[in-house]
């Protein structure tokens, strides 16, 4: 059985999920062999003779220790990734435990969002703005927007957006006005003071937000920029999402 599992691992070592399952089966088979071999030793040597059992049990312990030692050497050697057998399989297990193959991909994206929001909030605080107020200013800094469309693009309810606009308007940073084409449509735009603040804030965010990737090397930073650009370019930021709208 052990030989069969090892042969299967050789064929499937590059398939992470299958490889992990096979390694677990290999471990189970190894533990099952121990009592069988010891039982055969007792049967051959005869009951009550403990001396023959000692080498058999010790052999398993030596094998476990030696296997762990050789496995550690394999994981840190240049052989990793060049052979499809146990070294590659062990590497896959390590990758699973550290999340390199997407086991906790969603978790990493969650914490990435926390890192981005924290940096964004720090920048906004320097301009005496909340992140919600800053986002609102940046959304209307270039041209007026309909309140309904703005609520959809920001993922907010109309009531929540109205409260946010009220707080921001009290600082004379934004103002409401009826549309010239349809008096029923409410438009939101920045005031001259709000325009100056929004432009300065936007420039600072664009300059400093990439600092979250400062610990990456140059190639990784370029890859990060490329992936971030692709995600934004392929996302519909103007349409409402089916998720629960946020509050300011």
mmCIF file of N, CA and C in Angstrom, residues 24 33 50 56 61 63 76 114 125-126 133 136 141 152 157 172 180 195 199 217 241:
data_model
loop_
_atom_site.group_PDB
_atom_site.id
_atom_site.type_symbol
_atom_site.label_atom_id
_atom_site.label_comp_id
_atom_site.label_asym_id
_atom_site.label_seq_id
_atom_site.Cartn_x
_atom_site.Cartn_y
_atom_site.Cartn_z
ATOM 1 N N UNK A 24 -1.273 12.552 3.508
ATOM 2 C CA UNK A 24 -1.999 12.147 4.720
ATOM 3 C C UNK A 24 -2.225 10.640 4.722
ATOM 4 N N UNK A 33 1.481 0.415 9.642
ATOM 5 C CA UNK A 33 2.520 -0.620 9.487
ATOM 6 C C UNK A 33 3.193 -0.963 10.809
ATOM 7 N N UNK A 50 10.683 -9.843 25.120
ATOM 8 C CA UNK A 50 10.645 -8.406 24.827
ATOM 9 C C UNK A 50 11.858 -7.914 24.056
ATOM 10 N N UNK A 56 12.721 -3.582 16.772
ATOM 11 C CA UNK A 56 11.651 -3.253 15.822
ATOM 12 C C UNK A 56 11.056 -1.880 16.120
ATOM 13 N N UNK A 61 11.326 4.515 15.266
ATOM 14 C CA UNK A 61 11.691 5.821 15.812
ATOM 15 C C UNK A 61 12.853 6.440 15.036
ATOM 16 N N UNK A 63 13.572 5.756 11.962
ATOM 17 C CA UNK A 63 13.041 6.122 10.643
ATOM 18 C C UNK A 63 12.299 7.450 10.668
ATOM 19 N N UNK A 76 14.855 22.897 2.071
ATOM 20 C CA UNK A 76 15.759 24.049 1.981
ATOM 21 C C UNK A 76 16.803 23.892 0.885
ATOM 22 N N UNK A 114 -7.788 46.473 4.788
ATOM 23 C CA UNK A 114 -7.550 47.171 6.053
ATOM 24 C C UNK A 114 -6.322 48.072 5.937
ATOM 25 N N UNK A 125 -7.216 62.400 7.617
ATOM 26 C CA UNK A 125 -7.167 63.089 8.909
ATOM 27 C C UNK A 125 -6.282 64.325 8.841
ATOM 28 N N UNK A 126 -5.248 64.283 8.029
ATOM 29 C CA UNK A 126 -4.351 65.435 7.889
ATOM 30 C C UNK A 126 -5.059 66.620 7.231
ATOM 31 N N UNK A 133 -16.104 61.707 3.900
ATOM 32 C CA UNK A 133 -16.129 63.061 3.357
ATOM 33 C C UNK A 133 -15.098 63.233 2.251
ATOM 34 N N UNK A 136 -16.318 61.581 -0.898
ATOM 35 C CA UNK A 136 -17.380 62.392 -1.500
ATOM 36 C C UNK A 136 -16.785 63.572 -2.270
ATOM 37 N N UNK A 141 -15.232 66.395 -7.473
ATOM 38 C CA UNK A 141 -14.286 67.504 -7.597
ATOM 39 C C UNK A 141 -14.175 68.023 -9.026
ATOM 40 N N UNK A 152 -25.379 55.396 -5.714
ATOM 41 C CA UNK A 152 -25.153 54.073 -6.294
ATOM 42 C C UNK A 152 -23.674 53.774 -6.447
ATOM 43 N N UNK A 157 -26.948 54.216 0.763
ATOM 44 C CA UNK A 157 -28.358 54.530 0.613
ATOM 45 C C UNK A 157 -28.497 56.031 0.384
ATOM 46 N N UNK A 172 -19.099 74.106 4.170
ATOM 47 C CA UNK A 172 -19.072 74.866 2.912
ATOM 48 C C UNK A 172 -18.095 74.266 1.907
ATOM 49 N N UNK A 180 -30.556 71.792 -14.314
ATOM 50 C CA UNK A 180 -31.166 72.715 -15.262
ATOM 51 C C UNK A 180 -32.094 71.989 -16.219
ATOM 52 N N UNK A 195 -13.227 72.593 -3.825
ATOM 53 C CA UNK A 195 -12.433 72.217 -4.996
ATOM 54 C C UNK A 195 -10.941 72.254 -4.675
ATOM 55 N N UNK A 199 -8.721 68.834 -4.600
ATOM 56 C CA UNK A 199 -7.560 68.652 -5.477
ATOM 57 C C UNK A 199 -6.300 68.347 -4.674
ATOM 58 N N UNK A 217 9.905 44.598 -3.662
ATOM 59 C CA UNK A 217 10.984 45.004 -4.565
ATOM 60 C C UNK A 217 10.382 45.642 -5.816
ATOM 61 N N UNK A 241 -24.119 47.856 -6.245
ATOM 62 C CA UNK A 241 -23.843 46.454 -6.004
ATOM 63 C C UNK A 241 -25.013 45.824 -5.272
#
